[in-house]
Amino acid sequence: MNLQTLRETVNSLFTDNKGLLAMDESTGTCNKRFAQLGIPQTVETRRAYRELIVTTPRLGDSIGGAILYDETIRQQKSDGTTFVNVLMEAGITPGIKVDTGAKDLAGHPGENVTEGLDGLRDRLQEYFQMGARFAKWRAVITIGPSIPSWGCIEANAHALARYAALCQEEGLVPVVEPEVVMDGDHTLETCCEVTERVLRAVFSELFTQRVVLEGMVLKPNMVLPAMSASIQPTLDEVADATVNCFLRSVPAAVPAIAFLSGGQRAELASARLNAMNTRFKSRLPWELAFSFARAIQQPALEIWNGCQANVAAAQRALYHRALCNKAARNGIYSSDMEKQ
Ligand code: 13P
């Protein structure tokens, strides 16, 4: 493992207040998002949509890395240029989702474990050859009556650590994503307590598997109540709860924390990230950044709606969301930006 190379990759992702664009929806998830808008679910529409994203003018102003999916890393623009080359020419480091999805965890009704360790070393070597320099693995933790169980947390933490160690061995920066999802009816306090428990387990396993914290990125949920909760917290309450939870559970050697958006409205995700950086940025050991999928893509996807004629307008919307999140990294986002 070459730690210097891993550090340089991390730097390329987050320099100048940039962040990550997750465009690694599996075929099933991408089709689901298309179906909601009546967009045909074909290889070609998925390719055309991903071409729209990677060719967005000046996307590299705000995006340091883009996470691809196995189908997408093998695809090209209509002129034959690979998406990987398009990204690299835009100054964006290509990354790749390498887990094979969350499956039912035996003996644990309602809980999942993420799979994909078998053959992972070979797949990482292939993706590295194709140009990927970082990877992502998402574990799903659900809050409900008597869950998450310790068995679920431990199984997912172990898999995340095995994945991360393999990535570092093969020269890719692991993005470690334990997501406490927003489904259910839990409070902010419960999310905080579960998130802390999960992060402590994940960092314990990362230590056991000899993962070098300086050469990884954490991709967690923000600390939030369930989406359906009737009382939603203020921006400052989310910022305080989230940062305090991480101060208790994320070692200072981790260079960057890049949040997932988890289904929050795009503007709200920007405003919450902004509140954290406004209040705490100068006092934190890690960068607080973004690795959003829906909170960057959704407005653009709705504008595009499968029509070539809408590509330029959709690209403007994508560029705008990326720019808002770059501003939020720096604590200078405001709702006025949404009117521009
Ligand atoms: P969302 O930002 O839409 O939650 O997606 C992030 C992600 O990459 C999930 O794995």
PDB file of C-alpha atoms and ligand atoms in Angstrom, residues 21-25 33 67 97 99 136-139 177 179 219 259-264 291-297, ligand 1:
ATOM      1  CA  LEU A  21     -21.099  13.215  -7.034  1.00  0.00           C
ATOM      2  CA  ALA A  22     -22.606   9.762  -6.500  1.00  0.00           C
ATOM      3  CA  MET A  23     -23.853   8.552  -9.904  1.00  0.00           C
ATOM      4  CA  ASP A  24     -23.525   4.879  -9.021  1.00  0.00           C
ATOM      5  CA  GLU A  25     -27.164   3.865  -8.883  1.00  0.00           C
ATOM      6  CA  ARG A  33     -35.944   6.654 -10.543  1.00  0.00           C
ATOM      7  CA  ILE A  67     -18.747   7.445  -8.245  1.00  0.00           C
ATOM      8  CA  LYS A  97     -19.260   1.284  -6.348  1.00  0.00           C
ATOM      9  CA  ASP A  99     -20.549  -3.795  -3.244  1.00  0.00           C
ATOM     10  CA  LYS A 136     -17.552   2.849  -2.394  1.00  0.00           C
ATOM     11  CA  TRP A 137     -19.351   0.213  -0.291  1.00  0.00           C
ATOM     12  CA  ARG A 138     -22.694   0.979   1.328  1.00  0.00           C
ATOM     13  CA  ALA A 139     -24.015  -0.790   4.425  1.00  0.00           C
ATOM     14  CA  GLU A 177     -20.541   4.149   3.915  1.00  0.00           C
ATOM     15  CA  GLU A 179     -25.963   4.452   6.254  1.00  0.00           C
ATOM     16  CA  LYS A 219     -19.596   8.549   4.047  1.00  0.00           C
ATOM     17  CA  PHE A 259     -22.331  12.906   3.705  1.00  0.00           C
ATOM     18  CA  LEU A 260     -24.912  10.980   1.717  1.00  0.00           C
ATOM     19  CA  SER A 261     -28.192  12.859   1.234  1.00  0.00           C
ATOM     20  CA  GLY A 262     -30.520   9.942   2.020  1.00  0.00           C
ATOM     21  CA  GLY A 263     -33.656  11.352   0.388  1.00  0.00           C
ATOM     22  CA  GLN A 264     -33.583  14.855   1.906  1.00  0.00           C
ATOM     23  CA  SER A 291     -21.166  12.717  -1.598  1.00  0.00           C
ATOM     24  CA  PHE A 292     -24.741  13.241  -2.739  1.00  0.00           C
ATOM     25  CA  ALA A 293     -26.683  11.372  -5.392  1.00  0.00           C
ATOM     26  CA  ARG A 294     -30.306  12.522  -5.217  1.00  0.00           C
ATOM     27  CA  ALA A 295     -29.529  15.924  -3.654  1.00  0.00           C
ATOM     28  CA  ILE A 296     -27.384  16.793  -6.696  1.00  0.00           C
ATOM     29  CA  GLN A 297     -29.094  14.838  -9.463  1.00  0.00           C
TER      30      GLN A 297
HETATM   31  P1  13P B   1     -28.118   9.741  -1.783  1.00  0.00           P
HETATM   32  O1  13P B   1     -27.319  11.023  -1.668  1.00  0.00           O
HETATM   33  O2  13P B   1     -29.208   9.827  -2.792  1.00  0.00           O
HETATM   34  O3  13P B   1     -28.564   9.245  -0.456  1.00  0.00           O
HETATM   35  O4  13P B   1     -27.146   8.656  -2.360  1.00  0.00           O
HETATM   36  C1  13P B   1     -25.879   8.570  -1.831  1.00  0.00           C
HETATM   37  C2  13P B   1     -25.342   7.243  -2.095  1.00  0.00           C
HETATM   38  O5  13P B   1     -24.356   7.106  -2.755  1.00  0.00           O
HETATM   39  C3  13P B   1     -26.036   6.074  -1.527  1.00  0.00           C
HETATM   40  O6  13P B   1     -25.183   4.991  -1.541  1.00  0.00           O
END
